[in-house]
Amino acid sequence: MSSNSSRGVQTSVAIESSEPTVGTHRSDTVRVGVIGYGYWGPNIVRNFHALDSCQVAAVCDKSTSALARARKVYPGVHLTTDFTEILTSPDIDAVAVVTPVWTHYDLAKSALLNGKHVFVEKPFTSTREQAEELIEIADRKNLKIMVDHTFLFSGAVRKIKEVVDAGTLGPLYYFDSTRVNLGLFQHDVSVIWDLAPHDLSIMDHIIAERPEAVVATGAKHLNGVADMAFITVYFPGNIIAHVNVNWLSPVKVRTTLIGGKDKMLVWNDLEADEKIKIYDKGVQMTTGAGIYDLLVSYRSGDVWAPKVQQTEALKVELDHFVDCITHGKTPTNDGVAGLRIVRLLEAAEQSLTERGSIVTL
Ligand SMILES: NC(=O)c1ccc[n+]([C@@H]2O[C@H](COP(=O)([O-])OP(=O)(O)OC[C@H]3O[C@@H](n4cnc5c(N)ncnc54)[C@H](O)[C@@H]3O)[C@@H](O)[C@H]2O)c1
């Protein structure tokens, strides 16, 4: 166990099960146990519950008031305060870990060792080593890991991916994302580990190149963890990404700019309609004969708003999880994708602590 898991959940079941590994699915219904029914857990349970190909077999939370909320909505679902029931039940094929970040590694590891597929919240783990170990166990036991990078399944990000992959923007210049609002203040993780996984996973999905280095600055104003951070990610080919995350903003902003040589895209996730706009704008530099003969021309053409599907991202994502289990596919947002984000988060946290040092990846 990694030294960083000293706060870990004391699982009495973090031992390799003597039962055969589950790996292949036994029927056409995936039976899921969900651990954690706080703020985000109800969304996970609701969406699993709505899938035809899935059955929510049990929900666990150590808080009895959380379970009382679950009982009202799902009177027929088994509820427990003891996560070992979920981790060891022969009637559960997959476990969703929807608890605080520092518990992800222990719970996910126990689930895998007991032959369960794992859906784990973002960020995947607290350290790179923990993520690598979970990937290794899942590979060895032929089990799936999916990390909840919810936005990848939103209509907006699916459309952006389509637009970028089609080459509509031309070669990419930059990705610039702002995710700021007042709260929800977390006590156990910084704003980097809380909010930036969203932007970094979107960036990782959209930009095909792999990042080379990270620089981050930020500040801790209130309770010893960074509450605002400015993260810069350098890619090969002069592509640069920037992520601004902040819990201390008086207004909520969810805007991403993606600039390419040919066109530029603006995604405002707070817009009800026309979340994405594509601008046929660009800059061209041409040099004439003389040294001072630099000609800059700006191109400003049409603006259009492509249609964005409105389906709930989590529904599409959980459907993908169940499909991957049932048909032996690799999730888009598998453990390896989760590990890439954990590496970026670690690098950003290190750079911020060192007041903006360059951390190579
Ligand atoms: N994908 C998203 O958009 C999104 C949004 C919010 C939160 N999250 C993630 O979801 C996770 C949970 O966040 P939250 O905001 O719901 O936290 P929360 O504190 O509101 O809820 C966590 C719940 O887990 C329970 N819990 C903790 N340890 C437990 C254990 N060992 N056994 C049983 N129950 C346990 C707590 O009692 C609590 O009810 C975090 O990893 C967070 O990053 C993701």
GROMACS .gro file of C-alpha atoms and ligand atoms in nm:
model
  405
    1MET     CA    1   0.000   0.000   0.000
    2SER     CA    2   0.131   0.342  -0.090
    3SER     CA    3   0.257   0.562   0.192
    4ASN     CA    4   0.004   0.820   0.080
    5SER     CA    5  -0.285   0.602   0.178
    6SER     CA    6  -0.218   0.634   0.549
    7ARG     CA    7  -0.561   0.798   0.582
    8GLY     CA    8  -0.704   0.511   0.382
    9VAL     CA    9  -1.021   0.324   0.458
   10GLN     CA   10  -0.943   0.030   0.683
   11THR     CA   11  -1.082  -0.245   0.464
   12SER     CA   12  -1.086  -0.587   0.618
   13VAL     CA   13  -1.134  -0.718   0.265
   14ALA     CA   14  -0.828  -0.569   0.093
   15ILE     CA   15  -0.697  -0.918   0.037
   16GLU     CA   16  -0.708  -1.121  -0.275
   17SER     CA   17  -1.027  -1.324  -0.292
   18SER     CA   18  -0.980  -1.699  -0.332
   19GLU     CA   19  -1.284  -1.705  -0.559
   20PRO     CA   20  -1.224  -1.718  -0.935
   21THR     CA   21  -1.201  -1.377  -1.101
   22VAL     CA   22  -1.527  -1.255  -1.250
   23GLY     CA   23  -1.390  -1.100  -1.572
   24THR     CA   24  -1.655  -1.225  -1.809
   25HIS     CA   25  -2.010  -1.123  -1.749
   26ARG     CA   26  -2.262  -1.385  -1.643
   27SER     CA   27  -2.591  -1.245  -1.769
   28ASP     CA   28  -2.724  -0.950  -1.965
   29THR     CA   29  -2.785  -0.743  -1.653
   30VAL     CA   30  -2.499  -0.581  -1.465
   31ARG     CA   31  -2.564  -0.572  -1.090
   32VAL     CA   32  -2.412  -0.263  -0.934
   33GLY     CA   33  -2.335  -0.172  -0.574
   34VAL     CA   34  -2.284   0.199  -0.505
   35ILE     CA   35  -2.068   0.320  -0.215
   36GLY     CA   36  -2.130   0.684  -0.121
   37TYR     CA   37  -2.470   0.856  -0.128
   38GLY     CA   38  -2.370   1.212  -0.042
   39TYR     CA   39  -2.385   1.498  -0.294
   40TRP     CA   40  -2.291   1.312  -0.615
   41GLY     CA   41  -2.395   0.953  -0.527
   42PRO     CA   42  -2.771   1.010  -0.585
   43ASN     CA   43  -2.696   1.109  -0.946
   44ILE     CA   44  -2.501   0.787  -0.999
   45VAL     CA   45  -2.774   0.571  -0.843
   46ARG     CA   46  -3.051   0.747  -1.038
   47ASN     CA   47  -2.877   0.695  -1.371
   48PHE     CA   48  -2.777   0.332  -1.307
   49HIS     CA   49  -3.133   0.266  -1.190
   50ALA     CA   50  -3.273   0.408  -1.516
   51LEU     CA   51  -3.067   0.174  -1.738
   52ASP     CA   52  -3.248  -0.138  -1.863
   53SER     CA   53  -2.924  -0.335  -1.869
   54CYS     CA   54  -2.839  -0.259  -1.508
   55GLN     CA   55  -2.974  -0.330  -1.163
   56VAL     CA   56  -2.880  -0.130  -0.854
   57ALA     CA   57  -2.835  -0.420  -0.612
   58ALA     CA   58  -2.722  -0.222  -0.306
   59VAL     CA   59  -2.634   0.127  -0.185
   60CYS     CA   60  -2.390   0.187   0.098
   61ASP     CA   61  -2.320   0.498   0.301
   62LYS     CA   62  -2.177   0.517   0.649
   63SER     CA   63  -2.426   0.794   0.722
   64THR     CA   64  -2.770   0.667   0.820
   65SER     CA   65  -2.931   0.996   0.718
   66ALA     CA   66  -2.789   0.948   0.365
   67LEU     CA   67  -2.941   0.600   0.361
   68ALA     CA   68  -3.274   0.738   0.481
   69ARG     CA   69  -3.276   0.966   0.173
   70ALA     CA   70  -3.199   0.665  -0.048
   71ARG     CA   71  -3.476   0.458   0.116
   72LYS     CA   72  -3.736   0.718   0.023
   73VAL     CA   73  -3.645   0.705  -0.345
   74TYR     CA   74  -3.553   0.335  -0.378
   75PRO     CA   75  -3.754   0.140  -0.119
   76GLY     CA   76  -3.669  -0.193  -0.287
   77VAL     CA   77  -3.290  -0.150  -0.294
   78HIS     CA   78  -3.074  -0.312  -0.025
   79LEU     CA   79  -2.912  -0.042   0.193
   80THR     CA   80  -2.615  -0.084   0.423
   81THR     CA   81  -2.365   0.116   0.627
   82ASP     CA   82  -2.102  -0.156   0.580
   83PHE     CA   83  -1.905  -0.130   0.255
   84THR     CA   84  -1.762  -0.482   0.299
   85GLU     CA   85  -2.110  -0.617   0.222
   86ILE     CA   86  -2.090  -0.458  -0.122
   87LEU     CA   87  -1.728  -0.550  -0.182
   88THR     CA   88  -1.778  -0.919  -0.102
   89SER     CA   89  -2.133  -0.985  -0.224
   90PRO     CA   90  -2.148  -1.261  -0.489
   91ASP     CA   91  -2.460  -1.085  -0.623
   92ILE     CA   92  -2.271  -0.773  -0.731
   93ASP     CA   93  -2.074  -0.749  -1.058
   94ALA     CA   94  -1.956  -0.387  -1.040
   95VAL     CA   95  -1.892  -0.133  -0.766
   96ALA     CA   96  -1.928   0.244  -0.801
   97VAL     CA   97  -1.701   0.436  -0.563
   98VAL     CA   98  -1.861   0.776  -0.499
   99THR     CA   99  -1.681   0.873  -0.179
  100PRO     CA  100  -1.414   1.139  -0.104
  101VAL     CA  101  -1.092   1.123  -0.306
  102TRP     CA  102  -0.872   0.983  -0.029
  103THR     CA  103  -1.094   0.671  -0.002
  104HIS     CA  104  -1.097   0.586  -0.376
  105TYR     CA  105  -0.780   0.375  -0.380
  106ASP     CA  106  -0.865   0.144  -0.089
  107LEU     CA  107  -1.226   0.088  -0.191
  108ALA     CA  108  -1.144   0.040  -0.561
  109LYS     CA  109  -0.858  -0.197  -0.478
  110SER     CA  110  -1.078  -0.410  -0.253
  111ALA     CA  111  -1.350  -0.419  -0.517
  112LEU     CA  112  -1.103  -0.534  -0.784
  113LEU     CA  113  -0.946  -0.795  -0.557
  114ASN     CA  114  -1.295  -0.930  -0.496
  115GLY     CA  115  -1.354  -0.963  -0.869
  116LYS     CA  116  -1.573  -0.655  -0.925
  117HIS     CA  117  -1.554  -0.409  -1.213
  118VAL     CA  118  -1.506  -0.056  -1.082
  119PHE     CA  119  -1.659   0.279  -1.163
  120VAL     CA  120  -1.466   0.534  -0.959
  121GLU     CA  121  -1.520   0.905  -0.915
  122LYS     CA  122  -1.279   1.168  -1.039
  123PRO     CA  123  -1.000   1.215  -0.956
  124PHE     CA  124  -0.914   0.845  -0.991
  125THR     CA  125  -0.670   0.828  -0.697
  126SER     CA  126  -0.457   1.054  -0.477
  127THR     CA  127  -0.126   0.945  -0.630
  128ARG     CA  128   0.015   0.815  -0.956
  129GLU     CA  129   0.143   0.496  -0.783
  130GLN     CA  130  -0.205   0.411  -0.656
  131ALA     CA  131  -0.351   0.453  -1.005
  132GLU     CA  132  -0.079   0.235  -1.159
  133GLU     CA  133  -0.143  -0.040  -0.904
  134LEU     CA  134  -0.519  -0.041  -0.966
  135ILE     CA  135  -0.464  -0.060  -1.343
  136GLU     CA  136  -0.228  -0.354  -1.294
  137ILE     CA  137  -0.479  -0.544  -1.075
  138ALA     CA  138  -0.765  -0.481  -1.318
  139ASP     CA  139  -0.554  -0.600  -1.613
  140ARG     CA  140  -0.445  -0.912  -1.426
  141LYS     CA  141  -0.803  -0.999  -1.330
  142ASN     CA  142  -0.959  -0.897  -1.664
  143LEU     CA  143  -1.179  -0.633  -1.499
  144LYS     CA  144  -1.288  -0.288  -1.619
  145ILE     CA  145  -1.206   0.040  -1.452
  146MET     CA  146  -1.394   0.352  -1.554
  147VAL     CA  147  -1.310   0.691  -1.403
  148ASP     CA  148  -1.599   0.937  -1.387
  149HIS     CA  149  -1.486   1.203  -1.633
  150THR     CA  150  -1.850   1.302  -1.679
  151PHE     CA  151  -1.803   1.591  -1.921
  152LEU     CA  152  -1.656   1.366  -2.191
  153PHE     CA  153  -2.009   1.231  -2.238
  154SER     CA  154  -2.187   1.567  -2.253
  155GLY     CA  155  -2.337   1.672  -2.583
  156ALA     CA  156  -2.107   1.976  -2.589
  157VAL     CA  157  -1.779   1.788  -2.549
  158ARG     CA  158  -1.887   1.518  -2.792
  159LYS     CA  159  -1.960   1.792  -3.047
  160ILE     CA  160  -1.629   1.969  -2.980
  161LYS     CA  161  -1.440   1.642  -3.024
  162GLU     CA  162  -1.619   1.586  -3.354
  163VAL     CA  163  -1.535   1.940  -3.473
  164VAL     CA  164  -1.167   1.919  -3.371
  165ASP     CA  165  -1.117   1.567  -3.509
  166ALA     CA  166  -1.272   1.673  -3.839
  167GLY     CA  167  -1.002   1.942  -3.865
  168THR     CA  168  -1.258   2.226  -3.878
  169LEU     CA  169  -1.047   2.450  -3.652
  170GLY     CA  170  -0.725   2.364  -3.833
  171PRO     CA  171  -0.409   2.279  -3.636
  172LEU     CA  172  -0.474   2.369  -3.270
  173TYR     CA  173  -0.307   2.669  -3.107
  174TYR     CA  174  -0.463   2.674  -2.760
  175PHE     CA  175  -0.725   2.545  -2.513
  176ASP     CA  176  -0.827   2.792  -2.243
  177SER     CA  177  -1.081   2.690  -1.980
  178THR     CA  178  -1.238   2.884  -1.692
  179ARG     CA  179  -1.432   2.709  -1.415
  180VAL     CA  180  -1.498   2.951  -1.133
  181ASN     CA  181  -1.774   3.012  -0.879
  182LEU     CA  182  -1.828   3.064  -0.507
  183GLY     CA  183  -1.778   2.723  -0.332
  184LEU     CA  184  -1.847   2.433  -0.295
  185PHE     CA  185  -1.543   2.454  -0.065
  186GLN     CA  186  -1.379   2.114  -0.005
  187HIS     CA  187  -1.190   2.039   0.315
  188ASP     CA  188  -0.973   1.749   0.208
  189VAL     CA  189  -0.855   1.851  -0.141
  190SER     CA  190  -0.745   2.171  -0.312
  191VAL     CA  191  -0.937   2.336  -0.595
  192ILE     CA  192  -0.689   2.165  -0.830
  193TRP     CA  193  -0.800   1.814  -0.726
  194ASP     CA  194  -1.165   1.916  -0.699
  195LEU     CA  195  -1.238   2.118  -1.015
  196ALA     CA  196  -0.942   2.082  -1.252
  197PRO     CA  197  -1.007   1.709  -1.325
  198HIS     CA  198  -1.304   1.826  -1.533
  199ASP     CA  199  -1.103   2.066  -1.751
  200LEU     CA  200  -0.793   1.849  -1.770
  201SER     CA  201  -0.993   1.541  -1.872
  202ILE     CA  202  -1.171   1.743  -2.142
  203MET     CA  203  -0.835   1.882  -2.259
  204ASP     CA  204  -0.686   1.530  -2.260
  205HIS     CA  205  -0.979   1.404  -2.467
  206ILE     CA  206  -0.972   1.689  -2.722
  207ILE     CA  207  -0.598   1.735  -2.776
  208ALA     CA  208  -0.444   1.428  -2.937
  209GLU     CA  209  -0.086   1.516  -2.836
  210ARG     CA  210   0.045   1.419  -2.491
  211PRO     CA  211   0.152   1.705  -2.261
  212GLU     CA  212   0.519   1.774  -2.190
  213ALA     CA  213   0.520   2.006  -1.889
  214VAL     CA  214   0.299   2.183  -1.636
  215VAL     CA  215   0.330   2.518  -1.459
  216ALA     CA  216   0.081   2.623  -1.193
  217THR     CA  217   0.040   2.918  -0.964
  218GLY     CA  218  -0.229   2.982  -0.708
  219ALA     CA  219  -0.303   3.073  -0.350
  220LYS     CA  220  -0.440   2.936  -0.022
  221HIS     CA  221  -0.650   3.206   0.140
  222LEU     CA  222  -0.872   3.020   0.382
  223ASN     CA  223  -0.806   2.669   0.505
  224GLY     CA  224  -0.461   2.554   0.396
  225VAL     CA  225  -0.553   2.420   0.053
  226ALA     CA  226  -0.531   2.619  -0.272
  227ASP     CA  227  -0.866   2.783  -0.340
  228MET     CA  228  -0.763   2.932  -0.675
  229ALA     CA  229  -0.518   2.804  -0.932
  230PHE     CA  230  -0.393   2.889  -1.280
  231ILE     CA  231  -0.258   2.583  -1.455
  232THR     CA  232  -0.065   2.595  -1.782
  233VAL     CA  233   0.001   2.279  -1.977
  234TYR     CA  234   0.259   2.267  -2.257
  235PHE     CA  235   0.217   2.030  -2.552
  236PRO     CA  236   0.440   1.946  -2.846
  237GLY     CA  237   0.379   2.154  -3.157
  238ASN     CA  238   0.341   2.480  -2.965
  239ILE     CA  239  -0.007   2.392  -2.839
  240ILE     CA  240  -0.073   2.547  -2.501
  241ALA     CA  241  -0.356   2.487  -2.255
  242HIS     CA  242  -0.463   2.697  -1.961
  243VAL     CA  243  -0.708   2.612  -1.685
  244ASN     CA  244  -0.839   2.867  -1.436
  245VAL     CA  245  -1.014   2.710  -1.135
  246ASN     CA  246  -1.137   2.921  -0.844
  247TRP     CA  247  -1.375   2.870  -0.549
  248LEU     CA  248  -1.370   3.242  -0.463
  249SER     CA  249  -1.537   3.394  -0.766
  250PRO     CA  250  -1.854   3.598  -0.708
  251VAL     CA  251  -1.997   3.474  -1.036
  252LYS     CA  252  -2.013   3.136  -1.200
  253VAL     CA  253  -1.820   3.105  -1.527
  254ARG     CA  254  -1.789   2.788  -1.734
  255THR     CA  255  -1.627   2.896  -2.057
  256THR     CA  256  -1.372   2.726  -2.279
  257LEU     CA  257  -1.197   2.882  -2.579
  258ILE     CA  258  -1.030   2.657  -2.832
  259GLY     CA  259  -0.828   2.832  -3.098
  260GLY     CA  260  -0.698   2.684  -3.418
  261LYS     CA  261  -0.520   2.819  -3.721
  262ASP     CA  262  -0.842   2.831  -3.926
  263LYS     CA  263  -1.127   2.882  -3.680
  264MET     CA  264  -1.197   2.944  -3.312
  265LEU     CA  265  -1.454   2.784  -3.086
  266VAL     CA  266  -1.622   2.917  -2.774
  267TRP     CA  267  -1.811   2.681  -2.540
  268ASN     CA  268  -2.023   2.849  -2.274
  269ASP     CA  269  -2.172   2.566  -2.071
  270LEU     CA  270  -2.408   2.804  -1.890
  271GLU     CA  271  -2.592   2.889  -2.214
  272ALA     CA  272  -2.919   2.698  -2.242
  273ASP     CA  273  -2.908   2.699  -2.623
  274GLU     CA  274  -2.615   2.761  -2.851
  275LYS     CA  275  -2.359   2.639  -2.598
  276ILE     CA  276  -2.097   2.617  -2.873
  277LYS     CA  277  -2.014   2.886  -3.126
  278ILE     CA  278  -1.758   2.850  -3.400
  279TYR     CA  279  -1.602   3.170  -3.532
  280ASP     CA  280  -1.449   3.184  -3.874
  281LYS     CA  281  -1.183   3.419  -3.745
  282GLY     CA  282  -0.809   3.407  -3.776
  283VAL     CA  283  -0.488   3.598  -3.813
  284GLN     CA  284  -0.246   3.573  -4.098
  285MET     CA  285   0.109   3.709  -4.106
  286THR     CA  286   0.290   3.761  -4.428
  287THR     CA  287   0.629   3.916  -4.473
  288GLY     CA  288   0.704   4.140  -4.765
  289ALA     CA  289   1.045   4.212  -4.911
  290GLY     CA  290   1.177   4.445  -4.638
  291ILE     CA  291   1.250   4.366  -4.272
  292TYR     CA  292   0.970   4.601  -4.155
  293ASP     CA  293   0.734   4.467  -4.414
  294LEU     CA  294   0.529   4.243  -4.185
  295LEU     CA  295   0.169   4.229  -4.296
  296VAL     CA  296  -0.090   4.124  -4.041
  297SER     CA  297  -0.435   4.049  -4.171
  298TYR     CA  298  -0.736   3.958  -3.962
  299ARG     CA  299  -1.007   3.743  -4.105
  300SER     CA  300  -1.357   3.774  -3.967
  301GLY     CA  301  -1.621   3.559  -4.128
  302ASP     CA  302  -1.935   3.376  -4.021
  303VAL     CA  303  -2.027   3.256  -3.674
  304TRP     CA  304  -2.238   2.944  -3.633
  305ALA     CA  305  -2.373   2.735  -3.347
  306PRO     CA  306  -2.373   2.359  -3.412
  307LYS     CA  307  -2.652   2.153  -3.260
  308VAL     CA  308  -2.561   1.997  -2.925
  309GLN     CA  309  -2.740   1.688  -2.792
  310GLN     CA  310  -2.914   1.743  -2.460
  311THR     CA  311  -2.896   1.388  -2.316
  312GLU     CA  312  -2.766   1.378  -1.956
  313ALA     CA  313  -2.392   1.308  -1.972
  314LEU     CA  314  -2.396   1.067  -1.676
  315LYS     CA  315  -2.661   0.852  -1.843
  316VAL     CA  316  -2.451   0.819  -2.159
  317GLU     CA  317  -2.140   0.749  -1.950
  318LEU     CA  318  -2.296   0.479  -1.732
  319ASP     CA  319  -2.452   0.318  -2.038
  320HIS     CA  320  -2.098   0.304  -2.184
  321PHE     CA  321  -1.970   0.145  -1.859
  322VAL     CA  322  -2.233  -0.130  -1.868
  323ASP     CA  323  -2.174  -0.183  -2.241
  324CYS     CA  324  -1.797  -0.218  -2.182
  325ILE     CA  325  -1.858  -0.482  -1.913
  326THR     CA  326  -2.115  -0.672  -2.115
  327HIS     CA  327  -1.924  -0.667  -2.445
  328GLY     CA  328  -1.564  -0.669  -2.320
  329LYS     CA  329  -1.482  -0.320  -2.454
  330THR     CA  330  -1.229  -0.073  -2.313
  331PRO     CA  331  -1.390   0.242  -2.169
  332THR     CA  332  -1.287   0.576  -2.326
  333ASN     CA  333  -1.222   0.697  -1.972
  334ASP     CA  334  -1.046   0.386  -1.841
  335GLY     CA  335  -0.788   0.366  -1.564
  336VAL     CA  336  -0.512   0.475  -1.800
  337ALA     CA  337  -0.705   0.794  -1.883
  338GLY     CA  338  -0.760   0.844  -1.509
  339LEU     CA  339  -0.387   0.801  -1.448
  340ARG     CA  340  -0.300   1.067  -1.709
  341ILE     CA  341  -0.517   1.316  -1.517
  342VAL     CA  342  -0.371   1.219  -1.178
  343ARG     CA  343  -0.019   1.282  -1.320
  344LEU     CA  344  -0.128   1.630  -1.435
  345LEU     CA  345  -0.288   1.706  -1.097
  346GLU     CA  346   0.024   1.596  -0.909
  347ALA     CA  347   0.243   1.806  -1.139
  348ALA     CA  348   0.015   2.109  -1.097
  349GLU     CA  349   0.009   2.074  -0.717
  350GLN     CA  350   0.390   2.043  -0.709
  351SER     CA  351   0.440   2.344  -0.935
  352LEU     CA  352   0.196   2.554  -0.732
  353THR     CA  353   0.380   2.463  -0.409
  354GLU     CA  354   0.707   2.565  -0.578
  355ARG     CA  355   0.553   2.897  -0.691
  356GLY     CA  356   0.532   2.816  -1.057
  357SER     CA  357   0.823   2.582  -1.120
  358ILE     CA  358   0.822   2.391  -1.451
  359VAL     CA  359   0.734   2.029  -1.384
  360THR     CA  360   0.811   1.801  -1.677
  361LEU     CA  361   0.593   1.498  -1.732
  362LIG     N1  362  -1.821   1.382  -1.172
  362LIG     C1  363  -1.865   1.490  -1.114
  362LIG     O1  364  -1.911   1.586  -1.180
  362LIG     C2  365  -1.858   1.501  -0.965
  362LIG     C3  366  -1.932   1.598  -0.897
  362LIG     C4  367  -1.923   1.602  -0.757
  362LIG     C5  368  -1.841   1.513  -0.690
  362LIG     N2  369  -1.770   1.421  -0.760
  362LIG     C6  370  -1.682   1.326  -0.691
  362LIG     O2  371  -1.763   1.237  -0.616
  362LIG     C7  372  -1.694   1.197  -0.498
  362LIG     C8  373  -1.786   1.223  -0.379
  362LIG     O3  374  -1.810   1.363  -0.373
  362LIG     P1  375  -1.939   1.420  -0.297
  362LIG     O4  376  -1.938   1.565  -0.329
  362LIG     O5  377  -2.057   1.337  -0.327
  362LIG     O6  378  -1.894   1.399  -0.146
  362LIG     P2  379  -1.989   1.392  -0.017
  362LIG     O7  380  -1.900   1.413   0.099
  362LIG     O8  381  -2.109   1.478  -0.037
  362LIG     O9  382  -2.042   1.241  -0.017
  362LIG     C9  383  -1.959   1.133   0.009
  362LIG    C10  384  -2.043   1.027   0.081
  362LIG    O10  385  -1.961   0.913   0.100
  362LIG    C11  386  -1.987   0.860   0.228
  362LIG     N3  387  -1.870   0.781   0.268
  362LIG    C12  388  -1.742   0.824   0.283
  362LIG     N4  389  -1.662   0.720   0.316
  362LIG    C13  390  -1.741   0.610   0.319
  362LIG    C14  391  -1.717   0.473   0.345
  362LIG     N5  392  -1.594   0.428   0.375
  362LIG     N6  393  -1.822   0.387   0.342
  362LIG    C15  394  -1.946   0.431   0.313
  362LIG     N7  395  -1.976   0.560   0.286
  362LIG    C16  396  -1.874   0.648   0.288
  362LIG    C17  397  -2.012   0.981   0.317
  362LIG    O11  398  -2.088   0.946   0.431
  362LIG    C18  399  -2.088   1.074   0.221
  362LIG    O12  400  -2.228   1.058   0.232
  362LIG    C19  401  -1.563   1.275  -0.496
  362LIG    O13  402  -1.461   1.195  -0.548
  362LIG    C20  403  -1.588   1.391  -0.591
  362LIG    O14  404  -1.469   1.436  -0.654
  362LIG    C21  405  -1.778   1.413  -0.895
   0.00000   0.00000   0.00000
